[in-house]
Amino acid sequence: MSQHPAHEELARIRGLMDRSTRFLSLSGLSGVIAGAVALGGAGLAQYHMNASPGPASDVLTYGTGQGYTTADELLLTLIADAVVVLFAALLGAFWFTWRRSRRTEQRLWDASAQRLMVNMLVPLSVGGIFCLALFYYGLPGLVAPATLVFYGLALFNASKYTLDEIRWLGLSELVLGLVALFWLEAGLLFWALGFGVLHIFYGSLMYLRHERGTRSSEA
Amino acid sequence: MIEKLNKLFESRVRLGIMAVLAVNEWVDHVQLKELLGVTDGNLASHLTALEEAKYVQVRKRFVGKRPNTSYKATAAGARAFRAHLDAIEQLLPRP
C-alpha cells in the first residue's frame, strides 16, 4: 500500500514518541502464562480448603479466627501457595517479555521500562504491606479483594507507560475487586477470575493485536 | 505551504531528536542513539545544529565516574517542532 510521504513521516514521528515513552515490548504471552499459573494456584488453594478440617463458615477469617489451631496450617499452606504462584507468574512473564524485547530490539531495561516499573511498584508494594496487615489481624478473607484492588490500581497507574490494553485490564481488576469486597465467600473465585481469566483474556488480546506476524511486518 | 516547513527539520535525524525530546524531559546521548539507530558522530553533529538554533538545551554532568550528556527541548524548540508537524499535516491530501 503506497502512502503519501507526509503520512509516513508522521507515522515515523509518532512511533518514535511512543517508543521513547512507553514500554512496548510487554508480551501478551506473559499475561497468558501468569493467568495459567494463577488458575493452577487457585485450584490448589481450593483443594486445600476443601481438605482442611477446620470450619470454613466464617468467611472473613476462613475459619482461622478461632484460636489459630488446625486452621493455622491451612493459612500457611495458602500463603506458600500464593508465594509460589507469584514467583512462577513473574518468572514466566519476565521470560516472554525478555524474548519479545530481543525481537523488537528495544532494550529490556530502558528509561520507559524503569518508569513502568516505578509506577507499578509503588501501589503494588503498598498493597502487599496492606495485605500483610490483613493477615496480621486475622482477616485473610479480605486479602483476595485487596490484592485485586491494589493490582488494578497499579495497572491503571502504569498503563500510561505501556500498551493501552493494560488500562482496560486494570479497570477490569478494579471492578472485580470491588464486587469481591461485598461477596467474600466467593473471594477465591474472584481471585481466579481476576488473576487467571483476565490475564489470559487480555494477554491473548495483546498477543493477537501486537505480536502475531510482527516478525514479517516489522522492518 | 511548503515554506512553512522548517529547514532545520529536513533531516530525519534532527526531526527524530525533536520528536523524542517533545515527550521526554532529559534524554541522554545513549538513549537517543538507540532510539534513532544512528552513529555517535552523526547524532553529535545533528545535536550541535539543534543546539546552535537554541532548540535544545545540553546538560553535562557525571553519573558516578562517567560523563553523561543529556538533552532537553527548549520552549522555542518545542514550538518549532509543533509548527513543523502542523505544516506536515497541511501537506496531507484532504480525504
PDB file of C-alpha atoms in Angstrom:
ATOM      1  CA  MET A   1       0.000   0.000   0.000  1.00  0.00           C
ATOM      2  CA  SER A   2       1.594   3.242  -1.049  1.00  0.00           C
ATOM      3  CA  GLN A   3       1.085   6.223   1.209  1.00  0.00           C
ATOM      4  CA  HIS A   4       1.644   9.918   0.970  1.00  0.00           C
ATOM      5  CA  PRO A   5       5.207  10.631   2.172  1.00  0.00           C
ATOM      6  CA  ALA A   6       3.846  13.025   4.796  1.00  0.00           C
ATOM      7  CA  HIS A   7       1.794  10.157   6.225  1.00  0.00           C
ATOM      8  CA  GLU A   8       4.886   8.022   6.541  1.00  0.00           C
ATOM      9  CA  GLU A   9       6.811  10.837   8.182  1.00  0.00           C
ATOM     10  CA  LEU A  10       4.060  11.434  10.733  1.00  0.00           C
ATOM     11  CA  ALA A  11       3.817   7.719  11.434  1.00  0.00           C
ATOM     12  CA  ARG A  12       7.577   7.577  11.999  1.00  0.00           C
ATOM     13  CA  ILE A  13       7.444  10.530  14.400  1.00  0.00           C
ATOM     14  CA  ARG A  14       4.508   9.060  16.274  1.00  0.00           C
ATOM     15  CA  GLY A  15       6.362   5.746  16.545  1.00  0.00           C
ATOM     16  CA  LEU A  16       9.446   7.474  17.963  1.00  0.00           C
ATOM     17  CA  MET A  17       7.392   9.375  20.529  1.00  0.00           C
ATOM     18  CA  ASP A  18       5.652   6.158  21.568  1.00  0.00           C
ATOM     19  CA  ARG A  19       8.784   4.071  21.739  1.00  0.00           C
ATOM     20  CA  SER A  20      10.625   6.666  23.797  1.00  0.00           C
ATOM     21  CA  THR A  21       7.899   6.968  26.431  1.00  0.00           C
ATOM     22  CA  ARG A  22       6.193   3.605  26.503  1.00  0.00           C
ATOM     23  CA  PHE A  23       7.476   0.141  27.157  1.00  0.00           C
ATOM     24  CA  LEU A  24       6.070  -1.667  24.160  1.00  0.00           C
ATOM     25  CA  SER A  25       7.906  -4.981  24.469  1.00  0.00           C
ATOM     26  CA  LEU A  26       5.477  -6.263  27.080  1.00  0.00           C
ATOM     27  CA  SER A  27       4.437  -9.629  25.684  1.00  0.00           C
ATOM     28  CA  GLY A  28       0.836 -10.797  25.766  1.00  0.00           C
ATOM     29  CA  LEU A  29       2.128 -14.308  26.352  1.00  0.00           C
ATOM     30  CA  SER A  30       3.458 -13.042  29.709  1.00  0.00           C
ATOM     31  CA  GLY A  31      -0.158 -12.441  30.699  1.00  0.00           C
ATOM     32  CA  VAL A  32      -1.297 -15.807  29.389  1.00  0.00           C
ATOM     33  CA  ILE A  33       1.343 -17.735  31.354  1.00  0.00           C
ATOM     34  CA  ALA A  34       0.709 -15.688  34.510  1.00  0.00           C
ATOM     35  CA  GLY A  35      -3.012 -16.365  34.152  1.00  0.00           C
ATOM     36  CA  ALA A  36      -2.485 -20.105  33.688  1.00  0.00           C
ATOM     37  CA  VAL A  37      -0.238 -20.254  36.760  1.00  0.00           C
ATOM     38  CA  ALA A  38      -2.803 -18.297  38.795  1.00  0.00           C
ATOM     39  CA  LEU A  39      -5.596 -20.685  37.809  1.00  0.00           C
ATOM     40  CA  GLY A  40      -3.447 -23.627  38.857  1.00  0.00           C
ATOM     41  CA  GLY A  41      -2.680 -21.942  42.177  1.00  0.00           C
ATOM     42  CA  ALA A  42      -6.326 -21.130  42.806  1.00  0.00           C
ATOM     43  CA  GLY A  43      -7.269 -24.751  42.088  1.00  0.00           C
ATOM     44  CA  LEU A  44      -4.678 -25.932  44.575  1.00  0.00           C
ATOM     45  CA  ALA A  45      -5.918 -23.474  47.202  1.00  0.00           C
ATOM     46  CA  GLN A  46      -9.494 -24.681  46.735  1.00  0.00           C
ATOM     47  CA  TYR A  47      -8.313 -28.263  47.139  1.00  0.00           C
ATOM     48  CA  HIS A  48      -6.549 -27.458  50.420  1.00  0.00           C
ATOM     49  CA  MET A  49      -9.534 -25.531  51.735  1.00  0.00           C
ATOM     50  CA  ASN A  50     -11.855 -28.433  50.953  1.00  0.00           C
ATOM     51  CA  ALA A  51      -9.484 -30.910  52.585  1.00  0.00           C
ATOM     52  CA  SER A  52      -8.989 -28.781  55.683  1.00  0.00           C
ATOM     53  CA  PRO A  53     -10.873 -29.986  58.779  1.00  0.00           C
ATOM     54  CA  GLY A  54     -11.445 -26.509  60.201  1.00  0.00           C
ATOM     55  CA  PRO A  55     -14.839 -24.850  59.951  1.00  0.00           C
ATOM     56  CA  ALA A  56     -14.797 -22.520  56.976  1.00  0.00           C
ATOM     57  CA  SER A  57     -18.140 -20.953  57.777  1.00  0.00           C
ATOM     58  CA  ASP A  58     -16.629 -17.689  58.988  1.00  0.00           C
ATOM     59  CA  VAL A  59     -15.825 -16.114  55.633  1.00  0.00           C
ATOM     60  CA  LEU A  60     -13.894 -13.159  56.960  1.00  0.00           C
ATOM     61  CA  THR A  61     -11.270 -15.350  58.573  1.00  0.00           C
ATOM     62  CA  TYR A  62     -11.718 -18.548  56.550  1.00  0.00           C
ATOM     63  CA  GLY A  63     -12.177 -20.199  59.905  1.00  0.00           C
ATOM     64  CA  THR A  64      -8.739 -19.106  61.028  1.00  0.00           C
ATOM     65  CA  GLY A  65     -10.063 -16.736  63.663  1.00  0.00           C
ATOM     66  CA  GLN A  66     -10.777 -19.481  66.172  1.00  0.00           C
ATOM     67  CA  GLY A  67      -7.564 -19.628  68.107  1.00  0.00           C
ATOM     68  CA  TYR A  68      -5.248 -20.382  65.215  1.00  0.00           C
ATOM     69  CA  THR A  69      -5.176 -24.132  65.734  1.00  0.00           C
ATOM     70  CA  THR A  70      -5.724 -26.508  62.819  1.00  0.00           C
ATOM     71  CA  ALA A  71      -6.583 -23.658  60.516  1.00  0.00           C
ATOM     72  CA  ASP A  72      -3.163 -22.155  61.139  1.00  0.00           C
ATOM     73  CA  GLU A  73      -1.666 -24.841  58.955  1.00  0.00           C
ATOM     74  CA  LEU A  74      -4.176 -24.154  56.208  1.00  0.00           C
ATOM     75  CA  LEU A  75      -3.298 -20.467  56.252  1.00  0.00           C
ATOM     76  CA  LEU A  76       0.407 -21.242  55.922  1.00  0.00           C
ATOM     77  CA  THR A  77      -0.312 -23.627  53.051  1.00  0.00           C
ATOM     78  CA  LEU A  78      -2.349 -20.946  51.306  1.00  0.00           C
ATOM     79  CA  ILE A  79       0.371 -18.334  51.788  1.00  0.00           C
ATOM     80  CA  ALA A  80       3.028 -20.722  50.482  1.00  0.00           C
ATOM     81  CA  ASP A  81       0.786 -21.483  47.508  1.00  0.00           C
ATOM     82  CA  ALA A  82       0.372 -17.762  46.812  1.00  0.00           C
ATOM     83  CA  VAL A  83       4.119 -17.111  47.014  1.00  0.00           C
ATOM     84  CA  VAL A  84       4.897 -19.954  44.592  1.00  0.00           C
ATOM     85  CA  VAL A  85       2.219 -18.680  42.194  1.00  0.00           C
ATOM     86  CA  LEU A  86       3.623 -15.148  42.379  1.00  0.00           C
ATOM     87  CA  PHE A  87       7.164 -16.201  41.570  1.00  0.00           C
ATOM     88  CA  ALA A  88       6.179 -18.645  38.822  1.00  0.00           C
ATOM     89  CA  ALA A  89       3.980 -15.979  37.223  1.00  0.00           C
ATOM     90  CA  LEU A  90       6.696 -13.321  37.435  1.00  0.00           C
ATOM     91  CA  LEU A  91       9.298 -15.678  36.011  1.00  0.00           C
ATOM     92  CA  GLY A  92       7.075 -16.686  33.098  1.00  0.00           C
ATOM     93  CA  ALA A  93       6.053 -13.093  32.433  1.00  0.00           C
ATOM     94  CA  PHE A  94       9.654 -11.939  32.518  1.00  0.00           C
ATOM     95  CA  TRP A  95      10.790 -14.661  30.126  1.00  0.00           C
ATOM     96  CA  PHE A  96       8.228 -13.880  27.414  1.00  0.00           C
ATOM     97  CA  THR A  97       8.823 -10.147  27.675  1.00  0.00           C
ATOM     98  CA  TRP A  98      12.580 -10.645  27.538  1.00  0.00           C
ATOM     99  CA  ARG A  99      12.145 -12.769  24.408  1.00  0.00           C
ATOM    100  CA  ARG A 100       9.968 -10.130  22.807  1.00  0.00           C
ATOM    101  CA  SER A 101      12.315  -7.275  23.648  1.00  0.00           C
ATOM    102  CA  ARG A 102      15.036  -9.062  21.729  1.00  0.00           C
ATOM    103  CA  ARG A 103      12.732  -9.344  18.759  1.00  0.00           C
ATOM    104  CA  THR A 104      11.617  -5.699  18.837  1.00  0.00           C
ATOM    105  CA  GLU A 105      15.192  -4.624  19.584  1.00  0.00           C
ATOM    106  CA  GLN A 106      14.003  -2.429  22.424  1.00  0.00           C
ATOM    107  CA  ARG A 107      16.261  -2.619  25.432  1.00  0.00           C
ATOM    108  CA  LEU A 108      14.595  -4.528  28.268  1.00  0.00           C
ATOM    109  CA  TRP A 109      15.767  -2.092  30.930  1.00  0.00           C
ATOM    110  CA  ASP A 110      15.484   1.311  29.289  1.00  0.00           C
ATOM    111  CA  ALA A 111      14.005   4.528  30.675  1.00  0.00           C
ATOM    112  CA  SER A 112      10.476   3.503  29.664  1.00  0.00           C
ATOM    113  CA  ALA A 113      10.785   0.145  31.424  1.00  0.00           C
ATOM    114  CA  GLN A 114      12.031   1.889  34.559  1.00  0.00           C
ATOM    115  CA  ARG A 115       9.126   4.324  34.508  1.00  0.00           C
ATOM    116  CA  LEU A 116       6.710   1.431  34.053  1.00  0.00           C
ATOM    117  CA  MET A 117       8.220  -0.456  36.995  1.00  0.00           C
ATOM    118  CA  VAL A 118       8.199   2.511  39.376  1.00  0.00           C
ATOM    119  CA  ASN A 119       4.597   3.379  38.573  1.00  0.00           C
ATOM    120  CA  MET A 120       3.624  -0.241  39.015  1.00  0.00           C
ATOM    121  CA  LEU A 121       5.666  -0.991  42.130  1.00  0.00           C
ATOM    122  CA  VAL A 122       4.559   1.894  44.325  1.00  0.00           C
ATOM    123  CA  PRO A 123       0.849   0.968  44.504  1.00  0.00           C
ATOM    124  CA  LEU A 124       1.734  -2.724  44.431  1.00  0.00           C
ATOM    125  CA  SER A 125       4.121  -2.551  47.418  1.00  0.00           C
ATOM    126  CA  VAL A 126       1.583  -0.588  49.414  1.00  0.00           C
ATOM    127  CA  GLY A 127      -0.953  -3.287  48.566  1.00  0.00           C
ATOM    128  CA  GLY A 128       1.458  -6.005  49.649  1.00  0.00           C
ATOM    129  CA  ILE A 129       2.027  -4.412  53.029  1.00  0.00           C
ATOM    130  CA  PHE A 130      -1.701  -3.782  53.392  1.00  0.00           C
ATOM    131  CA  CYS A 131      -2.374  -7.487  52.795  1.00  0.00           C
ATOM    132  CA  LEU A 132       0.274  -8.480  55.348  1.00  0.00           C
ATOM    133  CA  ALA A 133      -1.583  -6.311  57.856  1.00  0.00           C
ATOM    134  CA  LEU A 134      -4.820  -8.135  56.981  1.00  0.00           C
ATOM    135  CA  PHE A 135      -3.103 -11.452  57.735  1.00  0.00           C
ATOM    136  CA  TYR A 136      -1.685  -9.980  60.910  1.00  0.00           C
ATOM    137  CA  TYR A 137      -5.141  -9.018  62.150  1.00  0.00           C
ATOM    138  CA  GLY A 138      -6.511 -12.428  61.182  1.00  0.00           C
ATOM    139  CA  LEU A 139      -8.605 -11.225  58.234  1.00  0.00           C
ATOM    140  CA  PRO A 140      -7.334 -13.305  55.321  1.00  0.00           C
ATOM    141  CA  GLY A 141     -10.816 -13.250  53.794  1.00  0.00           C
ATOM    142  CA  LEU A 142     -10.185  -9.652  52.761  1.00  0.00           C
ATOM    143  CA  VAL A 143      -6.891 -10.463  51.050  1.00  0.00           C
ATOM    144  CA  ALA A 144      -8.367 -11.657  47.746  1.00  0.00           C
ATOM    145  CA  PRO A 145     -10.370  -8.466  47.111  1.00  0.00           C
ATOM    146  CA  ALA A 146      -7.490  -6.309  48.386  1.00  0.00           C
ATOM    147  CA  THR A 147      -4.963  -7.884  46.005  1.00  0.00           C
ATOM    148  CA  LEU A 148      -7.387  -7.326  43.116  1.00  0.00           C
ATOM    149  CA  VAL A 149      -7.982  -3.689  44.038  1.00  0.00           C
ATOM    150  CA  PHE A 150      -4.321  -2.790  44.547  1.00  0.00           C
ATOM    151  CA  TYR A 151      -3.243  -4.701  41.440  1.00  0.00           C
ATOM    152  CA  GLY A 152      -5.927  -2.882  39.465  1.00  0.00           C
ATOM    153  CA  LEU A 153      -4.742   0.492  40.751  1.00  0.00           C
ATOM    154  CA  ALA A 154      -1.120  -0.386  39.938  1.00  0.00           C
ATOM    155  CA  LEU A 155      -2.014  -1.413  36.386  1.00  0.00           C
ATOM    156  CA  PHE A 156      -4.215   1.608  35.831  1.00  0.00           C
ATOM    157  CA  ASN A 157      -1.435   3.887  37.020  1.00  0.00           C
ATOM    158  CA  ALA A 158       1.298   2.172  34.974  1.00  0.00           C
ATOM    159  CA  SER A 159      -0.765   1.926  31.796  1.00  0.00           C
ATOM    160  CA  LYS A 160       0.389   5.389  30.684  1.00  0.00           C
ATOM    161  CA  TYR A 161       3.800   3.888  30.081  1.00  0.00           C
ATOM    162  CA  THR A 162       2.889   0.757  28.177  1.00  0.00           C
ATOM    163  CA  LEU A 163       0.305  -0.812  25.878  1.00  0.00           C
ATOM    164  CA  ASP A 164      -3.256   0.548  26.063  1.00  0.00           C
ATOM    165  CA  GLU A 165      -4.770  -2.837  26.920  1.00  0.00           C
ATOM    166  CA  ILE A 166      -3.176  -2.603  30.370  1.00  0.00           C
ATOM    167  CA  ARG A 167      -5.520   0.262  31.201  1.00  0.00           C
ATOM    168  CA  TRP A 168      -8.531  -1.932  30.500  1.00  0.00           C
ATOM    169  CA  LEU A 169      -7.012  -4.845  32.372  1.00  0.00           C
ATOM    170  CA  GLY A 170      -6.522  -2.527  35.365  1.00  0.00           C
ATOM    171  CA  LEU A 171     -10.105  -1.265  35.233  1.00  0.00           C
ATOM    172  CA  SER A 172     -11.445  -4.812  34.983  1.00  0.00           C
ATOM    173  CA  GLU A 173      -9.386  -5.880  38.016  1.00  0.00           C
ATOM    174  CA  LEU A 174     -10.736  -2.903  39.962  1.00  0.00           C
ATOM    175  CA  VAL A 175     -14.358  -3.778  39.173  1.00  0.00           C
ATOM    176  CA  LEU A 176     -13.802  -7.417  40.131  1.00  0.00           C
ATOM    177  CA  GLY A 177     -12.026  -6.402  43.329  1.00  0.00           C
ATOM    178  CA  LEU A 178     -14.835  -4.087  44.400  1.00  0.00           C
ATOM    179  CA  VAL A 179     -17.516  -6.697  43.687  1.00  0.00           C
ATOM    180  CA  ALA A 180     -15.435  -9.296  45.570  1.00  0.00           C
ATOM    181  CA  LEU A 181     -15.324  -6.982  48.604  1.00  0.00           C
ATOM    182  CA  PHE A 182     -19.066  -7.433  49.000  1.00  0.00           C
ATOM    183  CA  TRP A 183     -19.019 -11.137  48.239  1.00  0.00           C
ATOM    184  CA  LEU A 184     -16.328 -12.502  50.486  1.00  0.00           C
ATOM    185  CA  GLU A 185     -17.472 -16.138  50.297  1.00  0.00           C
ATOM    186  CA  ALA A 186     -16.555 -16.118  46.628  1.00  0.00           C
ATOM    187  CA  GLY A 187     -13.160 -14.484  47.234  1.00  0.00           C
ATOM    188  CA  LEU A 188     -11.122 -17.268  45.715  1.00  0.00           C
ATOM    189  CA  LEU A 189     -13.386 -17.448  42.683  1.00  0.00           C
ATOM    190  CA  PHE A 190     -12.982 -13.710  42.061  1.00  0.00           C
ATOM    191  CA  TRP A 191      -9.262 -14.007  42.602  1.00  0.00           C
ATOM    192  CA  ALA A 192      -9.118 -16.787  39.997  1.00  0.00           C
ATOM    193  CA  LEU A 193     -11.180 -14.674  37.600  1.00  0.00           C
ATOM    194  CA  GLY A 194      -9.006 -11.597  38.094  1.00  0.00           C
ATOM    195  CA  PHE A 195      -5.566 -13.115  38.093  1.00  0.00           C
ATOM    196  CA  GLY A 196      -6.358 -16.121  35.910  1.00  0.00           C
ATOM    197  CA  VAL A 197      -9.091 -15.456  33.382  1.00  0.00           C
ATOM    198  CA  LEU A 198      -8.487 -11.707  32.882  1.00  0.00           C
ATOM    199  CA  HIS A 199      -4.746 -12.221  32.390  1.00  0.00           C
ATOM    200  CA  ILE A 200      -5.360 -14.914  29.811  1.00  0.00           C
ATOM    201  CA  PHE A 201      -8.016 -12.827  28.049  1.00  0.00           C
ATOM    202  CA  TYR A 202      -6.053  -9.568  27.830  1.00  0.00           C
ATOM    203  CA  GLY A 203      -2.783 -11.411  27.242  1.00  0.00           C
ATOM    204  CA  SER A 204      -4.260 -13.181  24.226  1.00  0.00           C
ATOM    205  CA  LEU A 205      -5.734  -9.902  23.003  1.00  0.00           C
ATOM    206  CA  MET A 206      -2.336  -8.185  23.259  1.00  0.00           C
ATOM    207  CA  TYR A 207      -0.648 -11.100  21.545  1.00  0.00           C
ATOM    208  CA  LEU A 208      -3.113 -11.114  18.651  1.00  0.00           C
ATOM    209  CA  ARG A 209      -3.047  -7.338  18.220  1.00  0.00           C
ATOM    210  CA  HIS A 210       0.636  -6.585  18.578  1.00  0.00           C
ATOM    211  CA  GLU A 211       2.715  -9.714  18.180  1.00  0.00           C
ATOM    212  CA  ARG A 212       1.250 -12.182  15.760  1.00  0.00           C
ATOM    213  CA  GLY A 213       3.032 -11.747  12.467  1.00  0.00           C
ATOM    214  CA  THR A 214       5.180  -8.849  13.633  1.00  0.00           C
ATOM    215  CA  ARG A 215       8.292 -10.678  12.581  1.00  0.00           C
ATOM    216  CA  SER A 216       7.339 -10.301   8.937  1.00  0.00           C
ATOM    217  CA  SER A 217       5.780  -6.829   9.089  1.00  0.00           C
ATOM    218  CA  GLU A 218       8.397  -5.124  11.213  1.00  0.00           C
ATOM    219  CA  ALA A 219      11.165  -3.805   9.055  1.00  0.00           C
TER     220      ALA A 219
ATOM    221  CA  MET B   1       2.549  25.924   2.207  1.00  0.00           C
ATOM    222  CA  ILE B   2       5.967  24.323   1.734  1.00  0.00           C
ATOM    223  CA  GLU B   3       7.798  27.379   3.087  1.00  0.00           C
ATOM    224  CA  LYS B   4       6.250  26.796   6.496  1.00  0.00           C
ATOM    225  CA  LEU B   5       8.283  23.595   6.804  1.00  0.00           C
ATOM    226  CA  ASN B   6      11.303  24.182   8.994  1.00  0.00           C
ATOM    227  CA  LYS B   7      14.535  23.828   7.018  1.00  0.00           C
ATOM    228  CA  LEU B   8      16.323  22.593  10.094  1.00  0.00           C
ATOM    229  CA  PHE B   9      13.921  19.655  10.325  1.00  0.00           C
ATOM    230  CA  GLU B  10      14.559  18.461   6.801  1.00  0.00           C
ATOM    231  CA  SER B  11      16.921  15.917   8.287  1.00  0.00           C
ATOM    232  CA  ARG B  12      15.113  12.821   9.541  1.00  0.00           C
ATOM    233  CA  VAL B  13      17.564  12.527  12.398  1.00  0.00           C
ATOM    234  CA  ARG B  14      17.006  16.095  13.607  1.00  0.00           C
ATOM    235  CA  LEU B  15      13.232  15.686  13.395  1.00  0.00           C
ATOM    236  CA  GLY B  16      13.561  12.378  15.240  1.00  0.00           C
ATOM    237  CA  ILE B  17      15.562  14.002  18.030  1.00  0.00           C
ATOM    238  CA  MET B  18      12.911  16.683  18.459  1.00  0.00           C
ATOM    239  CA  ALA B  19      10.142  14.041  18.490  1.00  0.00           C
ATOM    240  CA  VAL B  20      11.829  12.177  21.351  1.00  0.00           C
ATOM    241  CA  LEU B  21      12.565  15.387  23.266  1.00  0.00           C
ATOM    242  CA  ALA B  22       8.995  16.601  22.812  1.00  0.00           C
ATOM    243  CA  VAL B  23       7.674  13.826  25.061  1.00  0.00           C
ATOM    244  CA  ASN B  24      10.600  13.309  27.456  1.00  0.00           C
ATOM    245  CA  GLU B  25      12.353  15.674  29.833  1.00  0.00           C
ATOM    246  CA  TRP B  26      16.052  14.869  29.763  1.00  0.00           C
ATOM    247  CA  VAL B  27      17.244  12.204  27.355  1.00  0.00           C
ATOM    248  CA  ASP B  28      20.873  11.158  27.271  1.00  0.00           C
ATOM    249  CA  HIS B  29      23.104  10.532  24.293  1.00  0.00           C
ATOM    250  CA  VAL B  30      22.992   6.733  24.512  1.00  0.00           C
ATOM    251  CA  GLN B  31      19.194   6.615  24.678  1.00  0.00           C
ATOM    252  CA  LEU B  32      18.892   8.918  21.662  1.00  0.00           C
ATOM    253  CA  LYS B  33      21.384   6.841  19.739  1.00  0.00           C
ATOM    254  CA  GLU B  34      19.459   3.639  20.419  1.00  0.00           C
ATOM    255  CA  LEU B  35      16.058   5.127  19.673  1.00  0.00           C
ATOM    256  CA  LEU B  36      17.137   6.678  16.399  1.00  0.00           C
ATOM    257  CA  GLY B  37      19.560   3.983  15.321  1.00  0.00           C
ATOM    258  CA  VAL B  38      22.342   6.364  14.257  1.00  0.00           C
ATOM    259  CA  THR B  39      26.079   6.542  14.900  1.00  0.00           C
ATOM    260  CA  ASP B  40      27.638   8.695  17.617  1.00  0.00           C
ATOM    261  CA  GLY B  41      29.232  11.125  15.177  1.00  0.00           C
ATOM    262  CA  ASN B  42      26.092  11.528  13.126  1.00  0.00           C
ATOM    263  CA  LEU B  43      23.990  12.172  16.209  1.00  0.00           C
ATOM    264  CA  ALA B  44      26.508  14.616  17.647  1.00  0.00           C
ATOM    265  CA  SER B  45      26.579  16.767  14.511  1.00  0.00           C
ATOM    266  CA  HIS B  46      22.794  16.962  14.351  1.00  0.00           C
ATOM    267  CA  LEU B  47      22.596  17.798  18.030  1.00  0.00           C
ATOM    268  CA  THR B  48      25.124  20.580  17.551  1.00  0.00           C
ATOM    269  CA  ALA B  49      22.971  22.067  14.798  1.00  0.00           C
ATOM    270  CA  LEU B  50      19.907  21.969  17.041  1.00  0.00           C
ATOM    271  CA  GLU B  51      21.884  23.438  19.915  1.00  0.00           C
ATOM    272  CA  GLU B  52      23.071  26.323  17.748  1.00  0.00           C
ATOM    273  CA  ALA B  53      19.480  27.015  16.763  1.00  0.00           C
ATOM    274  CA  LYS B  54      18.702  27.109  20.522  1.00  0.00           C
ATOM    275  CA  TYR B  55      16.207  24.294  20.027  1.00  0.00           C
ATOM    276  CA  VAL B  56      17.866  22.006  22.529  1.00  0.00           C
ATOM    277  CA  GLN B  57      19.486  22.560  25.879  1.00  0.00           C
ATOM    278  CA  VAL B  58      22.530  20.493  26.863  1.00  0.00           C
ATOM    279  CA  ARG B  59      23.448  19.283  30.314  1.00  0.00           C
ATOM    280  CA  LYS B  60      26.779  17.660  31.004  1.00  0.00           C
ATOM    281  CA  ARG B  61      27.348  16.000  34.331  1.00  0.00           C
ATOM    282  CA  PHE B  62      28.864  12.959  35.933  1.00  0.00           C
ATOM    283  CA  VAL B  63      26.844   9.883  36.785  1.00  0.00           C
ATOM    284  CA  GLY B  64      29.208   8.150  39.149  1.00  0.00           C
ATOM    285  CA  LYS B  65      32.523   8.450  37.363  1.00  0.00           C
ATOM    286  CA  ARG B  66      31.120   8.506  33.837  1.00  0.00           C
ATOM    287  CA  PRO B  67      30.419  11.719  31.999  1.00  0.00           C
ATOM    288  CA  ASN B  68      26.816  11.866  30.916  1.00  0.00           C
ATOM    289  CA  THR B  69      25.351  14.297  28.389  1.00  0.00           C
ATOM    290  CA  SER B  70      21.606  14.838  28.306  1.00  0.00           C
ATOM    291  CA  TYR B  71      19.409  16.952  26.103  1.00  0.00           C
ATOM    292  CA  LYS B  72      16.123  18.691  26.552  1.00  0.00           C
ATOM    293  CA  ALA B  73      13.954  20.644  24.097  1.00  0.00           C
ATOM    294  CA  THR B  74      13.805  24.379  24.788  1.00  0.00           C
ATOM    295  CA  ALA B  75      10.468  26.185  24.648  1.00  0.00           C
ATOM    296  CA  ALA B  76      11.450  27.562  21.240  1.00  0.00           C
ATOM    297  CA  GLY B  77      12.429  24.091  20.064  1.00  0.00           C
ATOM    298  CA  ALA B  78       9.151  22.560  21.194  1.00  0.00           C
ATOM    299  CA  ARG B  79       7.251  25.365  19.459  1.00  0.00           C
ATOM    300  CA  ALA B  80       9.198  24.927  16.230  1.00  0.00           C
ATOM    301  CA  PHE B  81       8.615  21.167  16.311  1.00  0.00           C
ATOM    302  CA  ARG B  82       4.853  21.589  16.741  1.00  0.00           C
ATOM    303  CA  ALA B  83       4.714  24.186  13.958  1.00  0.00           C
ATOM    304  CA  HIS B  84       6.598  21.802  11.690  1.00  0.00           C
ATOM    305  CA  LEU B  85       4.176  18.972  12.455  1.00  0.00           C
ATOM    306  CA  ASP B  86       1.241  21.272  11.679  1.00  0.00           C
ATOM    307  CA  ALA B  87       2.896  22.158   8.380  1.00  0.00           C
ATOM    308  CA  ILE B  88       3.335  18.478   7.516  1.00  0.00           C
ATOM    309  CA  GLU B  89      -0.329  17.890   8.273  1.00  0.00           C
ATOM    310  CA  GLN B  90      -1.263  20.688   5.897  1.00  0.00           C
ATOM    311  CA  LEU B  91       0.508  18.783   3.150  1.00  0.00           C
ATOM    312  CA  LEU B  92      -1.678  15.747   3.611  1.00  0.00           C
ATOM    313  CA  PRO B  93      -4.255  15.251   0.900  1.00  0.00           C
ATOM    314  CA  ARG B  94      -7.733  16.036   2.184  1.00  0.00           C
ATOM    315  CA  PRO B  95      -9.777  12.856   2.395  1.00  0.00           C
TER     316      PRO B  95
END
